[in-house]
Coordinates of C-alpha atoms in Angstrom, one line a residue:
M1 CA -0.2 -0.2 -0.4
L2 CA 2.9 2.7 0.6
N3 CA 4.7 1.5 -2.3
D4 CA 1.4 2.2 -4.8
L5 CA 1.1 6.5 -2.6
Q6 CA 5.0 6.2 -3.4
T7 CA 4.5 5.7 -6.7
Y8 CA 1.2 7.5 -7.5
M9 CA 2.3 10.3 -4.8
L10 CA 5.5 10.9 -7.3
R11 CA 3.8 10.9 -10.6
V12 CA 2.0 14.1 -9.6
G13 CA 5.6 15.5 -8.8
E14 CA 6.3 13.8 -12.2
Q15 CA 3.2 16.3 -13.7
A16 CA 3.7 19.1 -11.5
R17 CA 7.2 20.0 -12.5
E18 CA 6.0 19.5 -16.3
A19 CA 3.2 21.2 -16.1
A20 CA 5.3 24.3 -13.9
R21 CA 8.4 24.8 -17.5
S22 CA 4.9 25.3 -19.3
M23 CA 3.8 28.0 -16.7
S24 CA 7.0 30.1 -16.5
R25 CA 6.3 30.7 -20.2
A26 CA 2.9 30.8 -20.2
E27 CA 1.1 35.1 -21.2
T28 CA 0.1 37.1 -18.9
A29 CA -3.5 36.7 -22.0
A30 CA -3.9 32.7 -21.2
K31 CA -3.1 33.0 -17.3
N32 CA -6.3 35.3 -16.8
S33 CA -8.2 33.5 -18.9
A34 CA -7.7 30.6 -17.8
L35 CA -8.6 31.6 -14.0
L36 CA -11.6 33.7 -15.3
A37 CA -12.5 30.4 -17.2
I38 CA -12.3 28.7 -13.9
A39 CA -14.6 31.4 -12.3
D40 CA -18.1 30.7 -14.3
T41 CA -17.3 27.3 -14.7
L42 CA -17.3 27.5 -10.6
Q43 CA -20.4 29.0 -11.0
S44 CA -22.3 26.7 -13.9
N45 CA -21.1 24.1 -11.9
A46 CA -22.4 25.5 -7.9
Q47 CA -24.8 23.4 -8.1
L48 CA -22.9 20.0 -8.2
L49 CA -20.7 21.8 -6.5
M50 CA -22.9 22.0 -3.4
A51 CA -24.4 18.2 -3.9
E52 CA -21.2 17.0 -3.3
N53 CA -20.3 19.7 -0.3
H54 CA -23.4 18.2 1.0
K55 CA -21.3 14.2 0.7
D56 CA -18.8 16.3 3.1
L57 CA -21.5 17.9 5.4
E58 CA -23.4 15.0 6.4
A59 CA -19.9 12.7 7.0
G60 CA -18.2 15.8 9.0
R61 CA -22.0 15.7 11.8
H62 CA -21.7 11.7 11.4
R63 CA -18.5 12.5 12.8
G64 CA -19.4 14.8 15.2
L65 CA -17.2 17.8 13.8
D66 CA -18.2 20.3 16.0
G67 CA -20.8 24.1 14.7
A68 CA -18.1 25.8 13.8
M69 CA -16.0 23.1 11.9
L70 CA -19.2 22.7 10.2
D71 CA -19.9 26.1 9.0
R72 CA -16.2 27.0 7.1
L73 CA -16.4 24.0 5.1
D74 CA -19.9 25.4 4.3
L75 CA -20.0 26.1 0.3
T76 CA -23.0 27.7 0.2
E77 CA -23.8 29.7 -3.2
K78 CA -22.9 32.8 -1.5
R79 CA -19.4 31.2 -1.0
I80 CA -19.7 29.5 -4.7
D81 CA -19.9 32.7 -5.8
A82 CA -17.4 34.7 -3.8
M83 CA -14.6 32.3 -4.9
A84 CA -15.3 33.1 -8.1
Q85 CA -15.3 36.9 -7.3
G86 CA -11.9 36.2 -6.5
L87 CA -9.7 34.2 -9.1
R88 CA -11.4 37.4 -11.1
E89 CA -9.7 40.2 -8.6
V90 CA -6.5 37.9 -9.6
A91 CA -6.5 38.1 -12.9
A92 CA -7.0 42.0 -12.7
L93 CA -3.7 41.7 -10.7
S94 CA -1.0 42.6 -12.2
D95 CA 1.4 39.6 -13.6
P96 CA 4.5 40.2 -11.2
V97 CA 6.6 37.7 -14.1
G98 CA 9.0 39.2 -15.7
E99 CA 9.1 42.6 -14.5
I100 CA 12.7 43.2 -15.1
T101 CA 14.0 45.8 -12.1
G102 CA 17.8 48.0 -11.1
L103 CA 19.1 46.7 -15.0
T104 CA 22.1 49.0 -15.3
Y105 CA 25.5 49.6 -16.5
R106 CA 28.2 47.9 -14.5
P107 CA 32.1 49.8 -15.5
S108 CA 33.1 46.3 -18.6
G109 CA 30.4 48.0 -20.6
I110 CA 27.2 45.0 -19.3
Q111 CA 23.9 45.7 -18.2
V112 CA 22.7 44.5 -15.2
G113 CA 19.2 43.5 -13.7
R114 CA 17.0 41.0 -12.2
M115 CA 14.5 39.7 -13.0
R116 CA 10.9 38.2 -11.1
V117 CA 10.4 34.0 -11.7
P118 CA 7.7 31.3 -10.9
L119 CA 9.2 29.8 -8.1
G120 CA 8.0 26.8 -9.7
V121 CA 6.1 24.4 -8.3
I122 CA 4.6 25.0 -4.8
G123 CA 2.6 22.1 -2.5
I124 CA -0.2 23.2 -0.5
I125 CA -1.1 21.6 2.8
Y126 CA -4.3 22.9 4.5
E127 CA -7.8 22.0 6.7
S128 CA -11.4 22.7 6.2
R129 CA -12.2 25.1 4.2
P130 CA -12.3 24.3 0.3
N131 CA -12.4 27.8 -1.1
V132 CA -8.4 27.5 0.1
T133 CA -8.2 25.3 -3.2
A134 CA -9.2 27.2 -5.8
D135 CA -8.0 30.6 -3.7
A136 CA -4.0 29.1 -3.8
A137 CA -4.9 27.6 -7.7
A138 CA -5.2 30.7 -8.5
L139 CA -2.1 32.8 -7.5
C140 CA -0.3 30.7 -7.9
L141 CA -1.3 30.1 -11.8
K142 CA -1.0 34.1 -11.9
S143 CA 2.8 34.2 -10.2
G144 CA 2.9 31.1 -13.2
N145 CA 3.1 28.5 -11.0
A146 CA 2.2 24.9 -10.7
C147 CA 0.6 23.3 -8.1
I148 CA 0.2 20.1 -5.4
L149 CA -2.8 20.4 -2.9
R150 CA -3.2 18.3 -0.8
G151 CA -6.5 19.6 1.4
G152 CA -8.0 18.2 4.8
S153 CA -9.7 14.6 4.2
E154 CA -13.8 16.6 6.2
A155 CA -13.8 18.2 2.4
I156 CA -12.3 15.6 0.1
H157 CA -16.4 15.6 -2.2
S158 CA -16.0 19.3 -2.0
N159 CA -11.8 20.0 -3.0
K160 CA -12.1 17.8 -6.3
A161 CA -15.1 18.7 -7.5
I162 CA -13.7 22.3 -7.7
A163 CA -10.3 20.9 -9.0
D164 CA -12.2 19.8 -11.5
C165 CA -13.5 23.2 -12.4
I166 CA -9.9 24.3 -12.4
R167 CA -9.0 21.9 -14.4
D168 CA -11.3 22.5 -16.9
G169 CA -10.4 26.0 -17.4
L170 CA -7.1 25.4 -17.8
E171 CA -8.1 23.4 -20.4
Q172 CA -10.3 26.0 -21.5
A173 CA -7.1 28.7 -21.8
G174 CA -5.0 26.0 -23.3
L175 CA -2.2 25.9 -20.5
P176 CA -1.5 22.8 -19.0
R177 CA -4.1 20.4 -16.6
D178 CA -1.6 19.8 -14.1
A179 CA -0.7 23.2 -13.4
V180 CA -3.7 22.1 -10.1
Q181 CA -2.9 19.0 -9.1
L182 CA -5.6 18.0 -6.0
I183 CA -3.9 14.3 -4.2
E184 CA -7.8 12.5 -4.5
T185 CA -6.1 10.1 -1.7
T186 CA -7.0 10.7 2.3
D187 CA -4.4 8.8 3.1
R188 CA -2.2 11.4 5.9
A189 CA 1.0 9.2 5.3
A190 CA 0.7 11.8 1.8
V191 CA 1.4 14.9 3.1
G192 CA 5.0 12.9 4.3
E193 CA 5.6 12.1 1.0
L194 CA 4.7 15.4 -0.5
I195 CA 7.1 17.6 2.5
R196 CA 10.3 15.6 1.6
M197 CA 9.7 15.4 -2.8
E198 CA 12.4 17.7 -2.9
R199 CA 13.2 16.8 -6.4
H200 CA 10.4 17.8 -7.5
V201 CA 8.5 19.8 -5.3
D202 CA 10.3 23.4 -4.7
V203 CA 8.5 25.3 -1.5
I204 CA 5.4 24.1 0.8
V205 CA 2.6 25.9 2.7
P206 CA 1.4 25.2 5.3
R207 CA -2.5 26.6 5.9
G208 CA -4.5 25.2 9.0
G209 CA -4.0 25.0 13.1
K210 CA -1.4 24.9 14.4
S211 CA 0.3 21.3 15.2
L212 CA -0.5 21.2 11.2
I213 CA 2.4 23.4 10.8
E214 CA 5.0 22.8 13.9
R215 CA 4.7 19.1 12.2
I216 CA 5.3 20.8 8.3
T217 CA 8.7 23.1 9.3
E218 CA 10.0 20.0 11.4
E219 CA 9.7 17.7 8.8
S220 CA 9.5 19.6 5.7
R221 CA 13.0 19.0 3.0
I222 CA 11.5 21.8 1.6
P223 CA 11.1 25.2 2.5
V224 CA 8.6 26.4 3.7
I225 CA 6.0 29.1 4.3
K226 CA 4.7 29.8 6.7
H227 CA 3.7 31.1 10.5
L228 CA 3.3 29.4 14.3
D229 CA 1.4 32.3 15.8
G230 CA -0.3 35.5 15.9
I231 CA 1.0 37.1 19.1
C232 CA 0.1 39.8 18.5
H233 CA 0.9 43.7 20.1
V234 CA -1.0 47.6 20.2
Y235 CA 1.5 49.8 22.8
I236 CA -0.5 53.2 23.7
D237 CA 1.8 55.5 24.7
D238 CA 1.5 58.4 26.5
R239 CA 2.1 60.4 23.8
C240 CA -1.5 59.0 22.7
D241 CA -4.5 61.2 21.1
F242 CA -6.7 59.2 23.7
D243 CA -9.5 59.0 20.8
K244 CA -7.1 57.1 18.4
A245 CA -5.6 54.4 21.2
I246 CA -9.8 53.1 22.1
K247 CA -10.4 53.1 18.8
I248 CA -7.5 51.2 17.7
A249 CA -7.3 49.1 20.6
L250 CA -11.0 47.5 20.6
N251 CA -10.4 47.0 16.7
A252 CA -7.9 45.4 16.6
K253 CA -9.5 42.9 19.7
T254 CA -13.3 42.6 18.7
Q255 CA -13.4 43.5 15.0
R256 CA -13.2 39.0 14.9
F257 CA -12.0 36.9 18.0
G258 CA -9.9 33.8 15.6
V259 CA -7.4 35.2 13.3
C260 CA -3.4 35.6 13.1
N261 CA -3.8 39.4 12.9
A262 CA -6.3 40.4 16.2
M263 CA -4.6 41.7 19.5
E264 CA -4.0 38.7 22.6
T265 CA -2.4 41.6 24.7
L266 CA -2.1 45.2 25.4
L267 CA 0.3 47.3 27.0
I268 CA 0.2 50.4 28.6
A269 CA 1.8 52.8 29.4
A270 CA 1.9 54.2 32.9
P271 CA 1.6 57.4 33.3
I272 CA -2.1 57.2 31.6
A273 CA -3.2 54.1 32.5
P274 CA -5.3 54.9 35.8
V275 CA -7.2 57.2 32.8
L276 CA -7.4 55.2 30.0
L277 CA -8.1 51.1 31.3
P278 CA -11.1 52.2 32.6
D279 CA -13.0 53.0 29.7
L280 CA -11.6 50.5 27.8
A281 CA -12.1 47.9 30.0
H282 CA -15.1 48.8 29.5
L283 CA -15.7 49.0 26.3
F284 CA -14.2 45.1 25.6
R285 CA -16.4 44.2 28.4
E286 CA -19.2 45.4 26.1
K287 CA -18.0 43.7 23.9
G288 CA -17.7 40.4 26.1
V289 CA -13.7 39.7 26.6
E290 CA -12.4 38.4 29.6
L291 CA -9.3 40.3 30.4
R292 CA -6.4 39.0 32.2
G293 CA -3.7 42.0 34.6
C294 CA -0.8 41.4 35.0
P295 CA -0.6 43.0 39.0
R296 CA -0.6 47.2 38.0
T297 CA -4.0 45.9 35.7
V298 CA -5.4 43.9 38.5
Q299 CA -5.1 46.8 40.9
I300 CA -6.6 49.5 38.2
L301 CA -9.1 46.9 36.9
P302 CA -9.6 44.6 40.0
D303 CA -12.1 42.6 38.5
C304 CA -9.9 41.8 36.3
T305 CA -8.5 38.2 36.4
P306 CA -4.6 38.2 37.0
A307 CA -2.2 37.5 33.8
T308 CA -0.4 33.8 34.2
A309 CA 3.6 33.9 33.0
E310 CA 1.1 31.8 30.3
D311 CA -1.0 34.5 29.4
W312 CA 1.9 36.4 27.6
D313 CA 3.4 33.8 25.0
T314 CA -0.6 32.8 24.6
E315 CA -2.6 33.4 20.8
Y316 CA -5.8 33.3 22.4
L317 CA -8.2 33.3 18.8
A318 CA -11.0 34.0 21.4
P319 CA -12.7 36.9 23.0
I320 CA -10.4 37.3 26.2
L321 CA -7.1 40.3 25.7
S322 CA -4.0 39.8 28.2
I323 CA -3.0 43.8 30.0
R324 CA 0.5 44.5 30.9
V325 CA 0.6 48.1 32.3
V326 CA 4.4 49.0 31.1
E327 CA 6.6 52.8 32.3
G328 CA 8.0 53.1 28.5
L329 CA 8.2 52.2 25.0
D330 CA 11.6 50.5 26.5
E331 CA 9.6 48.1 28.3
A332 CA 7.2 47.6 25.9
L333 CA 9.9 47.4 23.0
D334 CA 11.6 44.2 26.0
H335 CA 7.7 42.2 26.2
I336 CA 6.8 43.3 22.4
N337 CA 10.7 41.1 21.6
R338 CA 9.7 38.8 24.6
H339 CA 7.1 37.1 23.6
G340 CA 5.6 38.0 20.5
S341 CA 5.4 36.4 17.4
Q342 CA 6.7 38.4 15.0
H343 CA 4.0 38.3 13.0
T344 CA 2.1 41.4 13.3
D345 CA 2.4 44.4 16.0
A346 CA 1.3 48.3 16.4
I347 CA 1.9 51.0 18.8
V348 CA -0.4 54.4 19.4
T349 CA 1.4 57.3 19.4
E350 CA 1.9 60.9 18.2
D351 CA 5.5 61.3 19.1
Y352 CA 7.4 61.1 16.0
T353 CA 10.4 60.5 16.8
R354 CA 8.4 56.6 19.4
A355 CA 6.7 56.3 16.0
R356 CA 10.5 55.5 13.9
R357 CA 11.7 54.0 17.1
F358 CA 9.0 51.3 17.5
L359 CA 9.7 51.2 13.7
R360 CA 13.1 49.5 14.0
E361 CA 13.1 47.9 17.0
V362 CA 10.1 45.7 17.1
D363 CA 11.5 42.8 14.4
S364 CA 7.7 41.4 12.8
S365 CA 6.7 41.6 9.9
S366 CA 4.1 43.7 9.9
V367 CA 5.1 47.3 12.0
M368 CA 2.7 50.0 12.8
V369 CA 1.4 53.2 13.8
N370 CA -1.8 54.6 14.1
A371 CA -3.4 51.0 13.2
S372 CA -5.1 48.1 13.9
T373 CA -2.8 45.4 13.1
R374 CA -6.1 43.6 11.4
F375 CA -4.6 46.1 8.7
A376 CA -1.7 42.8 8.2
D377 CA -3.8 41.4 6.2
G378 CA -2.7 41.1 1.8
Y379 CA -6.5 42.3 0.6
E380 CA -5.6 45.7 2.8
Y381 CA -1.9 45.9 1.5
G382 CA -2.8 46.4 -1.9
L383 CA -1.1 42.4 -2.8
G384 CA -4.9 41.6 -3.9
A385 CA -5.0 38.1 -2.2
E386 CA -2.8 36.1 -0.5
I387 CA -2.0 33.0 0.8
G388 CA -0.6 33.1 4.0
I389 CA 1.3 35.4 6.5
S390 CA 5.3 34.8 6.4
T391 CA 7.1 35.2 10.1
D392 CA 10.9 34.5 8.5
K393 CA 12.7 36.7 7.2
L394 CA 14.5 35.3 3.8
H395 CA 12.6 34.9 0.8
A396 CA 8.8 36.4 1.9
R397 CA 7.9 38.1 5.1
G398 CA 4.5 39.4 5.9
P399 CA 0.8 38.2 3.7
V400 CA 2.2 36.5 1.2
G401 CA 1.0 37.5 -2.6
L402 CA 1.9 37.5 -6.2
E403 CA 5.2 38.9 -5.7
G404 CA 6.0 36.2 -2.7
L405 CA 4.7 33.0 -4.8
T406 CA 8.1 34.4 -7.2
T407 CA 11.8 34.9 -7.0
Q408 CA 14.6 37.2 -8.9
K409 CA 17.4 35.8 -10.5
F410 CA 20.3 38.1 -12.1
I411 CA 20.0 38.8 -15.7
V412 CA 23.0 40.5 -17.9
L413 CA 22.8 41.9 -21.5
G414 CA 25.8 42.5 -23.3
D415 CA 26.7 42.8 -27.2
G416 CA 29.3 40.3 -27.9
H417 CA 31.8 41.7 -24.2
I418 CA 33.7 38.9 -22.8
R419 CA 35.9 39.6 -19.5
A420 CA 38.7 41.0 -19.6

């Protein structure tokens, strides 16, 4: 059985590598045509997609999946329309492939620059949401890559139906069907095979819970684009505008709870804490947020739960907020760099010098001044869409859009030049 799986995965990898060669030279018009054809195919097959999705929902209920998981799994007509719209939006984005930058003459007379090119074959491992199948494929296709998709077993019927629509759209545009392949087995060993296929796959992108991403990171032989935690901070400086501070802190925590760019720890400067914290606490409690605070916070808010050491290192993804009173910017910076996850951190201040220090000294993939952490998103950054967030420092960092799915190579232009 294992030999059969290895043979299957090897064939998928070989087909992906071959398709990647074709995609790397595909014209922008062909890629856009494919994306638009896929969008139309998804909408024209909406009833079939929902019927296949119904099989997954029924199986999920039988397995005892909770309501939140079933909701993420549910593929309604509205969500199918949203998938199609997402594909059309990606088609409208600028194509990064082939862009040449930094072209300069050297003393020898040659011109040296850099050209943006696809990564090649991208393996994407994800859970629950079937719309990721279309979203991930769209970004990979527009950036000239082939992709191998491995969705969760709970969405196997939905993902197969969506993948069929994608492959039909590719064929209509004259591009290789194998540019998008879905792993059609639910055998978990397939993931282990995929992340060891270094001859056929150039990068792995895991999208899911922390346990999945930790496993992929530990076991993969292939470079991984990922983030583990979203322990995001907002520091309210004593030179802030109070109205801005309240709006930003409230939005950063309560606009949505279960997302990686939501604030998990609020840091507030000691001089203003007694004035600002009671108002903030009232607003947070109105939104149903449980507050956990340091000893100085508990002195100001007696009904606040005392925070433990573990709280400062926890991504709640829930209506829970840790609060710490700090002496000032230096202590805030120290806390963030000790306990943060290098995802997204923000300062609220009217002091230009302190804002500049915060931008320079916080070692995170997104650092903000007077803005909610909820803006750490590919769409909000003008990337059009994202395949995920990276907290790594090499290749891609922050929201990973089309450019993050490409790399650069040096190009040299000469006219018979030889080196003396």
